[in-house]
Structure formats: structure tokens, C-alpha cells
Amino acid sequence: MIIRKLVVGLATVAFSLAAFAQEPIVIKFSHVVAADTPKGKASVFFAEKAAELTKGKVKVEVYANSTLYKDKEEMEALQLGAVQMLAPSLAKFGPLGLKEFEVFDLPYIFDDYKELHAITTGPVGKAMLKKLETRGLVGLAFWDNGFKVMSANKPINVPEDYKGLKMRIQSSEVLDAQMRALGAIPQKMAFSEVYQALQTGVVDGTENPPSNLYTQKMHEVQKYVTMSNHGYLGYAVISNKKFWEGLPADVRTALESAMAQATNYANKIAQEENDNAMAEVRKSGKSQITTPTAEQKKAMKKALVTVHEKMASRIGKENIDAVYKATGFDPSKL
Ligand code: LMR
């Protein structure tokens, strides 16, 4: 009788251990934008690839739209280990003391994705991702979003139009300087709060790639959108270094492969997602879309390129020069 009980007991323990061994490793991937955006889609793509390539050993749970954490909280949650992956915009690393990430925010520094990729896929980008390790993080990839439009309740085509406008920005000092260079009053604010702030008039306007503007319905509370393309917004996909390095080697390799595929996917869809979003904004008829004339663009560039020099001591002149060199940007030719 005793022996039978013992055998049954041991079998139960063995069964639970086996079940335990098969429990997948859960990766909580938190982000602040809608599911129907380049980042939203790429994170789901990554989750699917991760399950496939690890043969179910990893389960990536994606939490979109700030449902788990807002901007600042998600960074803290990652460092504390409450979530395992994020893809914050490159404009959100300054508060961690990683000021060189703000080079991506400099107005007009990239003309197109090709120039941007010269940085994100080259030595400058690699060095930036490496720097994350000093904050207990690991940089896994850069994901594209796109070039920003400006919006407000009045036409905003030239610097004078911005005078006195309260403009929501991300937590970047370069973006702060950018809005000040236009005579606007920058207001840092979590992404999840922007729609309401625009709706209630807490701020007058904002900037974002069309995919974010449209999926957050910002165009419904902004009368004018200008195709300024004055700056870039994209992401660094990051994890907690301790967590990442503690993964079994085969799992980590599979996840790296899933990430490489997700990165290709993200960068492939980004432009199209933004074009489609802009078409939807246009179709909605809720805001008037303006495209700056060559002369208006020149005036904007003239006002905004001053930010490069102003921010050189913060970002590091060598970092700005490295971007100039890789992209051929020449401020004197504007
Ligand atoms: C913003 O705060 O405007 C963006 O960083 C949101 C995002 O993640 O694209």
C-alpha cells in the first residue's frame, strides 16, 4: 500500500516536472502605439516567428496602445524586469542619459530611408545599440517608422505660423529645441495622452508620422496637417540584458533570427503603412492637408537647421559629423 502510494506520488511529481519543463518562456512585449501601425504589426510578426523558430519554447505576448505601460513607465518596467521587450522611439532614450540617440531627431538630417539605413545598419548604429548595455539593456534592432508631419488647428507652413503654438513632443531635448527654433512652446507628454490633449486644447498641435496620427485619430481633432517631412521617427527594439543573456543559447539564437525577419518586415511595410494612413486622413476630410512649397520648405530648413549646431554639445559633435559623413548631409548647402 505504502509502496503504491509512493509510486503514484513519484509519478505525479514527474508529471508536474515534465509539465513545468514544457511551460514556455514568456516575453512581454509592451508598446504604446496602435496594433495597426508599422511597430504594432512588426511586434506581432516577431511573436509569431518567435513561436515558430523556438518551436513553442517562447511565447511573446504583445501589449499594444499603452495597455500595459506608458512611455516612461515601460522603460522602468523593462529595467526592473516586469516586461522583457520594448521598442521605444529613438527620441525616448535621452532621459536614460543616452543623449546620442537624439541625433535621429535632428530636423532634416535624413532625406530618405536610404540615408537613415546608412546609419542604422552601419557602425554608428551598432555603437549606439552597444551603448544600451551601460543601462542594463540590450539593443536588438532598429525598426523604421517614418518621416513626420506637423499638425495644428491653423495652417503651419512656415516658421512664423508656429509662433506661440503649444506643440506636444516626445521626451527629446532636440525636439524641444526644434519647436523653440520655430517660436513654438514645446510640451513633453506621453503618447497615450496626446489625443485628449489635442482635443481639449491642452496643446495646439503635434508632430508624428502619418501612421501614428491616423491610428490615434489625431487628424479628427487637428484642422491642418502639413507634409513637412521635417524629421524622422523610428525605434530601437530592446530587452533587459540580464534576461536576454540568461536565455538558453538555442532559444536566443532562434529569437535573433526571428528578430532579423521581423526587422526586414517592419522596414518593408513602414513607408506603405504611412502612405496608406495619409490616404485615409485625406479621405476622411477631417483635416486639410497642405504640402509646403519649395520656398516654404527652404524657410523651415533655414530656421530648423540651427538646431544641429545648438545641440552639438548635447549629442556629441562627432556623432553628428558621423551622420553627415555617412549621408552626405551638408548644412551649408541648405
Ligand atoms: C510618440 O510618442 O509620439 C511616438 O514615440 C510613439 C511611437 O512609439 O511611435
mmCIF file of C-alpha atoms and ligand atoms in Angstrom:
data_model
loop_
_atom_site.group_PDB
_atom_site.id
_atom_site.type_symbol
_atom_site.label_atom_id
_atom_site.label_comp_id
_atom_site.label_asym_id
_atom_site.label_seq_id
_atom_site.Cartn_x
_atom_site.Cartn_y
_atom_site.Cartn_z
ATOM 1 C CA MET A 1 0.000 0.000 0.000
ATOM 2 C CA ILE A 2 2.746 2.392 1.080
ATOM 3 C CA ILE A 3 4.799 1.468 -1.962
ATOM 4 C CA ARG A 4 1.831 2.019 -4.246
ATOM 5 C CA LYS A 5 1.243 5.455 -2.745
ATOM 6 C CA LEU A 6 4.910 6.266 -3.189
ATOM 7 C CA VAL A 7 4.852 5.222 -6.832
ATOM 8 C CA VAL A 8 1.730 7.282 -7.502
ATOM 9 C CA GLY A 9 3.295 10.224 -5.685
ATOM 10 C CA LEU A 10 6.518 9.981 -7.664
ATOM 11 C CA ALA A 11 4.589 9.707 -10.911
ATOM 12 C CA THR A 12 2.671 12.864 -10.017
ATOM 13 C CA VAL A 13 5.884 14.730 -9.278
ATOM 14 C CA ALA A 14 7.440 13.526 -12.545
ATOM 15 C CA PHE A 15 4.328 14.576 -14.429
ATOM 16 C CA SER A 16 4.294 18.066 -12.933
ATOM 17 C CA LEU A 17 8.006 18.456 -13.564
ATOM 18 C CA ALA A 18 7.506 17.494 -17.204
ATOM 19 C CA ALA A 19 4.630 19.953 -17.472
ATOM 20 C CA PHE A 20 6.787 22.601 -15.836
ATOM 21 C CA ALA A 21 9.636 21.895 -18.233
ATOM 22 C CA GLN A 22 7.283 22.480 -21.141
ATOM 23 C CA GLU A 23 5.984 25.813 -19.862
ATOM 24 C CA PRO A 24 7.053 28.363 -22.464
ATOM 25 C CA ILE A 25 9.301 31.268 -21.609
ATOM 26 C CA VAL A 26 7.018 34.305 -21.664
ATOM 27 C CA ILE A 27 8.263 37.548 -23.179
ATOM 28 C CA LYS A 28 6.037 40.517 -22.506
ATOM 29 C CA PHE A 29 6.490 42.990 -25.357
ATOM 30 C CA SER A 30 4.936 46.316 -24.461
ATOM 31 C CA HIS A 31 4.476 49.288 -26.758
ATOM 32 C CA VAL A 32 2.456 52.480 -26.943
ATOM 33 C CA VAL A 33 1.090 52.627 -30.490
ATOM 34 C CA ALA A 34 -1.915 51.015 -32.159
ATOM 35 C CA ALA A 35 -1.700 47.424 -33.392
ATOM 36 C CA ASP A 36 -2.320 48.671 -36.913
ATOM 37 C CA THR A 37 0.981 50.539 -37.310
ATOM 38 C CA PRO A 38 4.455 49.514 -38.509
ATOM 39 C CA LYS A 39 5.597 48.808 -34.917
ATOM 40 C CA GLY A 40 2.312 47.149 -33.954
ATOM 41 C CA LYS A 41 2.427 44.816 -36.938
ATOM 42 C CA ALA A 42 6.135 44.065 -36.639
ATOM 43 C CA SER A 43 5.832 43.109 -32.971
ATOM 44 C CA VAL A 44 3.050 40.630 -33.786
ATOM 45 C CA PHE A 45 5.131 39.298 -36.681
ATOM 46 C CA PHE A 46 8.031 38.826 -34.248
ATOM 47 C CA ALA A 47 5.778 37.000 -31.783
ATOM 48 C CA GLU A 48 4.653 34.573 -34.490
ATOM 49 C CA LYS A 49 8.191 33.967 -35.756
ATOM 50 C CA ALA A 50 9.481 33.521 -32.202
ATOM 51 C CA ALA A 51 6.911 30.801 -31.525
ATOM 52 C CA GLU A 52 7.719 29.108 -34.814
ATOM 53 C CA LEU A 53 11.513 29.229 -34.606
ATOM 54 C CA THR A 54 11.727 28.253 -30.938
ATOM 55 C CA LYS A 55 9.151 25.509 -31.551
ATOM 56 C CA GLY A 56 6.884 26.902 -28.896
ATOM 57 C CA LYS A 57 9.570 27.327 -26.246
ATOM 58 C CA VAL A 58 8.918 31.076 -26.247
ATOM 59 C CA LYS A 59 5.587 32.843 -26.064
ATOM 60 C CA VAL A 60 5.732 36.544 -26.896
ATOM 61 C CA GLU A 61 2.762 38.458 -25.526
ATOM 62 C CA VAL A 62 2.338 41.798 -27.280
ATOM 63 C CA TYR A 63 0.647 44.616 -25.383
ATOM 64 C CA ALA A 64 -0.199 47.485 -27.761
ATOM 65 C CA ASN A 65 -1.506 51.011 -27.215
ATOM 66 C CA SER A 66 -0.019 51.619 -23.730
ATOM 67 C CA THR A 67 -2.357 48.963 -22.298
ATOM 68 C CA LEU A 68 0.414 47.765 -20.012
ATOM 69 C CA TYR A 69 2.666 50.784 -19.553
ATOM 70 C CA LYS A 70 3.024 54.337 -20.820
ATOM 71 C CA ASP A 71 6.277 55.700 -22.263
ATOM 72 C CA LYS A 72 8.269 56.442 -19.148
ATOM 73 C CA GLU A 73 6.864 53.566 -17.129
ATOM 74 C CA GLU A 74 7.701 50.999 -19.788
ATOM 75 C CA MET A 75 11.392 51.911 -19.660
ATOM 76 C CA GLU A 76 11.374 51.465 -15.889
ATOM 77 C CA ALA A 77 9.417 48.214 -16.175
ATOM 78 C CA LEU A 78 11.998 46.829 -18.578
ATOM 79 C CA GLN A 79 14.900 47.746 -16.352
ATOM 80 C CA LEU A 80 13.110 46.168 -13.377
ATOM 81 C CA GLY A 81 12.233 43.040 -15.356
ATOM 82 C CA ALA A 82 8.430 43.475 -15.295
ATOM 83 C CA VAL A 83 8.439 43.317 -19.120
ATOM 84 C CA GLN A 84 11.076 41.770 -21.353
ATOM 85 C CA MET A 85 10.870 43.707 -24.606
ATOM 86 C CA LEU A 86 10.044 47.184 -25.843
ATOM 87 C CA ALA A 87 10.526 49.216 -28.992
ATOM 88 C CA PRO A 88 10.586 52.839 -27.807
ATOM 89 C CA SER A 89 11.093 55.560 -30.327
ATOM 90 C CA LEU A 90 14.683 56.775 -30.656
ATOM 91 C CA ALA A 91 13.537 60.089 -29.201
ATOM 92 C CA LYS A 92 12.936 58.463 -25.814
ATOM 93 C CA PHE A 93 16.449 57.438 -24.821
ATOM 94 C CA GLY A 94 17.674 60.874 -23.751
ATOM 95 C CA PRO A 95 16.137 60.593 -20.267
ATOM 96 C CA LEU A 96 18.255 57.442 -19.747
ATOM 97 C CA GLY A 97 21.308 59.598 -20.370
ATOM 98 C CA LEU A 98 21.823 58.168 -23.858
ATOM 99 C CA LYS A 99 21.824 61.565 -25.488
ATOM 100 C CA GLU A 100 23.426 60.454 -28.759
ATOM 101 C CA PHE A 101 20.166 58.744 -29.727
ATOM 102 C CA GLU A 102 18.735 62.221 -30.210
ATOM 103 C CA VAL A 103 20.844 62.586 -33.351
ATOM 104 C CA PHE A 104 17.940 60.858 -35.099
ATOM 105 C CA ASP A 105 15.655 63.733 -34.072
ATOM 106 C CA LEU A 106 17.686 66.465 -35.739
ATOM 107 C CA PRO A 107 15.477 68.201 -38.289
ATOM 108 C CA TYR A 108 16.138 67.308 -41.934
ATOM 109 C CA ILE A 109 19.209 65.207 -41.112
ATOM 110 C CA PHE A 110 17.840 62.330 -43.217
ATOM 111 C CA ASP A 111 16.352 62.911 -46.652
ATOM 112 C CA ASP A 112 15.002 59.409 -47.007
ATOM 113 C CA TYR A 113 15.079 55.859 -45.628
ATOM 114 C CA LYS A 114 18.215 55.081 -47.634
ATOM 115 C CA GLU A 115 20.188 57.717 -45.748
ATOM 116 C CA LEU A 116 18.693 56.591 -42.467
ATOM 117 C CA HIS A 117 19.682 52.968 -43.126
ATOM 118 C CA ALA A 118 23.263 54.066 -43.756
ATOM 119 C CA ILE A 119 23.254 54.835 -40.029
ATOM 120 C CA THR A 120 21.010 52.120 -38.593
ATOM 121 C CA THR A 121 22.779 49.318 -40.459
ATOM 122 C CA GLY A 122 26.282 50.781 -40.172
ATOM 123 C CA PRO A 123 28.911 51.236 -37.461
ATOM 124 C CA VAL A 124 27.258 54.320 -35.929
ATOM 125 C CA GLY A 125 24.023 52.434 -35.311
ATOM 126 C CA LYS A 126 25.867 49.411 -33.978
ATOM 127 C CA ALA A 127 27.809 51.525 -31.496
ATOM 128 C CA MET A 128 24.562 53.106 -30.301
ATOM 129 C CA LEU A 129 22.914 49.751 -29.659
ATOM 130 C CA LYS A 130 26.029 48.627 -27.808
ATOM 131 C CA LYS A 131 25.833 51.692 -25.583
ATOM 132 C CA LEU A 132 22.471 50.454 -24.261
ATOM 133 C CA GLU A 133 24.351 47.818 -22.298
ATOM 134 C CA THR A 134 25.607 50.508 -19.946
ATOM 135 C CA ARG A 135 21.965 50.868 -18.851
ATOM 136 C CA GLY A 136 21.334 47.156 -18.313
ATOM 137 C CA LEU A 137 19.655 46.896 -21.716
ATOM 138 C CA VAL A 138 20.428 45.115 -24.926
ATOM 139 C CA GLY A 139 19.713 46.606 -28.356
ATOM 140 C CA LEU A 140 18.311 44.021 -30.741
ATOM 141 C CA ALA A 141 17.381 46.049 -33.818
ATOM 142 C CA PHE A 142 16.306 49.318 -35.335
ATOM 143 C CA TRP A 143 12.791 49.341 -36.759
ATOM 144 C CA ASP A 144 11.597 52.001 -39.175
ATOM 145 C CA ASN A 145 8.548 54.111 -38.833
ATOM 146 C CA GLY A 146 8.803 57.212 -40.964
ATOM 147 C CA PHE A 147 9.029 60.898 -41.641
ATOM 148 C CA LYS A 148 6.917 63.223 -39.556
ATOM 149 C CA VAL A 149 4.109 65.577 -40.491
ATOM 150 C CA MET A 150 3.103 68.545 -38.344
ATOM 151 C CA SER A 151 -0.477 69.235 -37.356
ATOM 152 C CA ALA A 152 -2.409 72.052 -35.700
ATOM 153 C CA ASN A 153 -5.682 73.917 -35.964
ATOM 154 C CA LYS A 154 -4.230 76.522 -38.298
ATOM 155 C CA PRO A 155 -2.060 76.237 -41.400
ATOM 156 C CA ILE A 156 1.568 75.699 -40.390
ATOM 157 C CA ASN A 157 3.795 76.008 -43.401
ATOM 158 C CA VAL A 158 6.461 78.498 -42.406
ATOM 159 C CA PRO A 159 8.208 79.264 -39.106
ATOM 160 C CA GLU A 160 6.034 82.326 -38.382
ATOM 161 C CA ASP A 161 2.947 80.091 -38.340
ATOM 162 C CA TYR A 162 4.286 78.247 -35.280
ATOM 163 C CA LYS A 163 4.800 81.286 -33.133
ATOM 164 C CA GLY A 164 3.233 80.755 -29.707
ATOM 165 C CA LEU A 165 1.701 77.370 -30.537
ATOM 166 C CA LYS A 166 1.868 74.757 -27.790
ATOM 167 C CA MET A 167 3.271 71.695 -29.521
ATOM 168 C CA ARG A 168 3.356 68.217 -27.998
ATOM 169 C CA ILE A 169 6.711 66.492 -28.332
ATOM 170 C CA GLN A 170 8.349 63.267 -27.195
ATOM 171 C CA SER A 171 10.893 63.384 -24.387
ATOM 172 C CA SER A 172 13.787 64.656 -26.510
ATOM 173 C CA GLU A 173 15.773 67.831 -25.961
ATOM 174 C CA VAL A 174 16.409 68.048 -29.691
ATOM 175 C CA LEU A 175 12.677 68.128 -30.333
ATOM 176 C CA ASP A 176 12.348 70.745 -27.612
ATOM 177 C CA ALA A 177 14.977 72.869 -29.384
ATOM 178 C CA GLN A 178 13.288 72.226 -32.731
ATOM 179 C CA MET A 179 9.952 73.628 -31.551
ATOM 180 C CA ARG A 180 11.651 76.588 -29.868
ATOM 181 C CA ALA A 181 13.532 77.358 -33.092
ATOM 182 C CA LEU A 182 10.099 77.801 -34.677
ATOM 183 C CA GLY A 183 8.897 80.048 -31.877
ATOM 184 C CA ALA A 184 6.545 77.343 -30.571
ATOM 185 C CA ILE A 185 6.209 76.191 -26.974
ATOM 186 C CA PRO A 186 7.161 72.518 -26.671
ATOM 187 C CA GLN A 187 5.305 70.273 -24.225
ATOM 188 C CA LYS A 188 6.676 66.830 -23.436
ATOM 189 C CA MET A 189 3.868 64.354 -22.991
ATOM 190 C CA ALA A 190 3.314 60.587 -23.051
ATOM 191 C CA PHE A 191 1.982 59.333 -26.358
ATOM 192 C CA SER A 192 -1.132 57.894 -24.717
ATOM 193 C CA GLU A 193 -2.195 61.377 -23.639
ATOM 194 C CA VAL A 194 -1.801 63.187 -26.940
ATOM 195 C CA TYR A 195 -5.252 62.691 -28.444
ATOM 196 C CA GLN A 196 -7.012 64.060 -25.396
ATOM 197 C CA ALA A 197 -4.566 66.926 -25.040
ATOM 198 C CA LEU A 198 -5.251 67.938 -28.631
ATOM 199 C CA GLN A 199 -8.974 67.502 -28.221
ATOM 200 C CA THR A 200 -9.206 69.615 -25.106
ATOM 201 C CA GLY A 201 -6.743 72.254 -26.275
ATOM 202 C CA VAL A 202 -4.078 71.477 -23.655
ATOM 203 C CA VAL A 203 -1.777 71.588 -26.685
ATOM 204 C CA ASP A 204 -2.397 73.163 -30.082
ATOM 205 C CA GLY A 205 -0.524 70.784 -32.295
ATOM 206 C CA THR A 206 1.952 67.965 -32.626
ATOM 207 C CA GLU A 207 4.231 66.004 -34.957
ATOM 208 C CA ASN A 208 4.254 62.302 -35.822
ATOM 209 C CA PRO A 209 4.476 60.009 -38.819
ATOM 210 C CA PRO A 210 1.061 59.641 -40.510
ATOM 211 C CA SER A 211 0.577 56.070 -39.208
ATOM 212 C CA ASN A 212 0.542 57.361 -35.631
ATOM 213 C CA LEU A 213 -1.512 60.451 -36.447
ATOM 214 C CA TYR A 214 -4.181 58.381 -38.176
ATOM 215 C CA THR A 215 -4.398 55.374 -35.839
ATOM 216 C CA GLN A 216 -4.720 57.646 -32.801
ATOM 217 C CA LYS A 217 -7.377 59.692 -34.637
ATOM 218 C CA MET A 218 -5.377 62.870 -34.080
ATOM 219 C CA HIS A 219 -6.486 64.124 -37.503
ATOM 220 C CA GLU A 220 -10.050 64.253 -36.159
ATOM 221 C CA VAL A 221 -9.007 66.957 -33.699
ATOM 222 C CA GLN A 222 -6.492 68.801 -35.891
ATOM 223 C CA LYS A 223 -7.753 71.005 -38.715
ATOM 224 C CA TYR A 224 -4.475 71.145 -40.625
ATOM 225 C CA VAL A 225 -1.770 68.640 -41.410
ATOM 226 C CA THR A 226 1.332 69.699 -43.278
ATOM 227 C CA MET A 227 3.513 67.253 -45.169
ATOM 228 C CA SER A 228 6.610 68.784 -43.672
ATOM 229 C CA ASN A 229 8.722 65.597 -43.580
ATOM 230 C CA HIS A 230 10.990 67.623 -41.330
ATOM 231 C CA GLY A 231 12.304 64.761 -39.246
ATOM 232 C CA TYR A 232 12.373 61.051 -38.689
ATOM 233 C CA LEU A 233 10.754 58.808 -36.071
ATOM 234 C CA GLY A 234 11.843 55.184 -35.654
ATOM 235 C CA TYR A 235 12.568 52.617 -32.974
ATOM 236 C CA ALA A 236 15.197 50.623 -31.146
ATOM 237 C CA VAL A 237 13.965 47.194 -30.106
ATOM 238 C CA ILE A 238 15.409 46.485 -26.685
ATOM 239 C CA SER A 239 15.433 43.849 -23.988
ATOM 240 C CA ASN A 240 16.695 43.528 -20.452
ATOM 241 C CA LYS A 241 20.341 42.447 -20.713
ATOM 242 C CA LYS A 242 20.215 40.051 -17.777
ATOM 243 C CA PHE A 243 17.065 38.397 -19.099
ATOM 244 C CA TRP A 244 18.407 38.160 -22.645
ATOM 245 C CA GLU A 245 21.749 36.714 -21.644
ATOM 246 C CA GLY A 246 20.054 34.280 -19.273
ATOM 247 C CA LEU A 247 18.095 32.653 -22.105
ATOM 248 C CA PRO A 248 19.238 29.205 -23.244
ATOM 249 C CA ALA A 249 21.660 29.710 -26.139
ATOM 250 C CA ASP A 250 19.493 27.869 -28.685
ATOM 251 C CA VAL A 251 16.460 29.953 -27.733
ATOM 252 C CA ARG A 252 18.418 33.192 -28.007
ATOM 253 C CA THR A 253 19.733 32.234 -31.441
ATOM 254 C CA ALA A 254 16.206 31.422 -32.626
ATOM 255 C CA LEU A 255 14.940 34.739 -31.259
ATOM 256 C CA GLU A 256 17.740 36.621 -33.006
ATOM 257 C CA SER A 257 16.662 35.032 -36.225
ATOM 258 C CA ALA A 258 13.005 35.912 -35.554
ATOM 259 C CA MET A 259 14.118 39.480 -34.854
ATOM 260 C CA ALA A 260 16.085 39.703 -38.117
ATOM 261 C CA GLN A 261 12.988 38.618 -40.035
ATOM 262 C CA ALA A 262 10.735 40.978 -38.079
ATOM 263 C CA THR A 263 13.140 43.835 -38.814
ATOM 264 C CA ASN A 264 13.001 43.150 -42.551
ATOM 265 C CA TYR A 265 9.241 43.050 -42.321
ATOM 266 C CA ALA A 266 8.999 46.277 -40.282
ATOM 267 C CA ASN A 267 11.246 48.133 -42.671
ATOM 268 C CA LYS A 268 9.407 46.792 -45.686
ATOM 269 C CA ILE A 269 5.960 47.911 -44.549
ATOM 270 C CA ALA A 270 6.822 51.236 -42.876
ATOM 271 C CA GLN A 271 6.596 53.507 -45.901
ATOM 272 C CA GLU A 272 3.459 51.849 -47.220
ATOM 273 C CA GLU A 273 1.733 51.981 -43.829
ATOM 274 C CA ASN A 274 2.435 55.693 -43.649
ATOM 275 C CA ASP A 275 1.293 56.304 -47.229
ATOM 276 C CA ASN A 276 -1.915 54.382 -46.568
ATOM 277 C CA ALA A 277 -2.512 56.282 -43.332
ATOM 278 C CA MET A 278 -2.074 59.589 -45.133
ATOM 279 C CA ALA A 279 -4.519 58.480 -47.823
ATOM 280 C CA GLU A 280 -7.037 57.647 -45.080
ATOM 281 C CA VAL A 281 -6.535 61.027 -43.408
ATOM 282 C CA ARG A 282 -7.147 62.669 -46.784
ATOM 283 C CA LYS A 283 -10.209 60.534 -47.426
ATOM 284 C CA SER A 284 -11.672 61.355 -44.018
ATOM 285 C CA GLY A 285 -11.883 65.022 -44.964
ATOM 286 C CA LYS A 286 -11.380 65.900 -41.288
ATOM 287 C CA SER A 287 -8.208 67.893 -41.790
ATOM 288 C CA GLN A 288 -6.876 69.935 -44.606
ATOM 289 C CA ILE A 289 -3.572 68.634 -45.892
ATOM 290 C CA THR A 290 -1.015 71.086 -47.156
ATOM 291 C CA THR A 291 2.294 70.465 -48.872
ATOM 292 C CA PRO A 292 4.860 73.199 -48.321
ATOM 293 C CA THR A 293 6.102 74.960 -51.443
ATOM 294 C CA ALA A 294 9.830 74.896 -52.209
ATOM 295 C CA GLU A 295 10.108 78.365 -50.727
ATOM 296 C CA GLN A 296 8.253 77.436 -47.540
ATOM 297 C CA LYS A 297 10.418 74.376 -47.150
ATOM 298 C CA LYS A 298 13.522 76.489 -47.524
ATOM 299 C CA ALA A 299 12.337 78.828 -44.777
ATOM 300 C CA MET A 300 11.613 75.875 -42.476
ATOM 301 C CA LYS A 301 15.004 74.321 -43.148
ATOM 302 C CA LYS A 302 16.779 77.600 -42.552
ATOM 303 C CA ALA A 303 15.095 78.012 -39.166
ATOM 304 C CA LEU A 304 15.480 74.397 -38.100
ATOM 305 C CA VAL A 305 18.967 73.519 -39.145
ATOM 306 C CA THR A 306 20.229 75.896 -36.449
ATOM 307 C CA VAL A 307 19.219 73.115 -34.040
ATOM 308 C CA HIS A 308 22.087 70.924 -35.278
ATOM 309 C CA GLU A 309 24.711 73.303 -34.003
ATOM 310 C CA LYS A 310 22.778 74.172 -30.887
ATOM 311 C CA MET A 311 22.522 70.532 -29.894
ATOM 312 C CA ALA A 312 26.066 69.512 -30.856
ATOM 313 C CA SER A 313 27.365 69.687 -27.303
ATOM 314 C CA ARG A 314 24.496 67.502 -26.081
ATOM 315 C CA ILE A 315 24.574 64.842 -28.805
ATOM 316 C CA GLY A 316 28.315 64.980 -29.440
ATOM 317 C CA LYS A 317 29.643 66.771 -32.499
ATOM 318 C CA GLU A 318 31.436 63.588 -33.517
ATOM 319 C CA ASN A 319 28.100 61.764 -33.662
ATOM 320 C CA ILE A 320 26.528 64.449 -35.817
ATOM 321 C CA ASP A 321 29.593 64.517 -38.077
ATOM 322 C CA ALA A 322 29.477 60.728 -38.400
ATOM 323 C CA VAL A 323 25.901 61.011 -39.674
ATOM 324 C CA TYR A 324 26.807 63.870 -42.023
ATOM 325 C CA LYS A 325 29.634 61.769 -43.403
ATOM 326 C CA ALA A 326 27.519 58.665 -43.927
ATOM 327 C CA THR A 327 24.608 60.518 -45.513
ATOM 328 C CA GLY A 328 26.400 63.345 -47.302
ATOM 329 C CA PHE A 329 24.383 65.954 -45.382
ATOM 330 C CA ASP A 330 25.902 69.398 -45.712
ATOM 331 C CA PRO A 331 24.213 72.122 -43.656
ATOM 332 C CA SER A 332 25.975 74.868 -45.620
ATOM 333 C CA LYS A 333 24.181 73.733 -48.780
ATOM 334 C CA LEU A 334 20.666 74.299 -47.463
HETATM 335 C C1 LMR B 1 5.387 59.288 -29.818
HETATM 336 O O1 LMR B 1 5.435 59.323 -28.588
HETATM 337 O O2 LMR B 1 4.925 60.197 -30.496
HETATM 338 C C2 LMR B 1 5.932 58.071 -30.549
HETATM 339 O O3 LMR B 1 7.142 57.745 -29.963
HETATM 340 C C3 LMR B 1 5.027 56.916 -30.423
HETATM 341 C C4 LMR B 1 5.654 55.705 -31.060
HETATM 342 O O4 LMR B 1 6.094 54.836 -30.328
HETATM 343 O O5 LMR B 1 5.681 55.669 -32.299
#
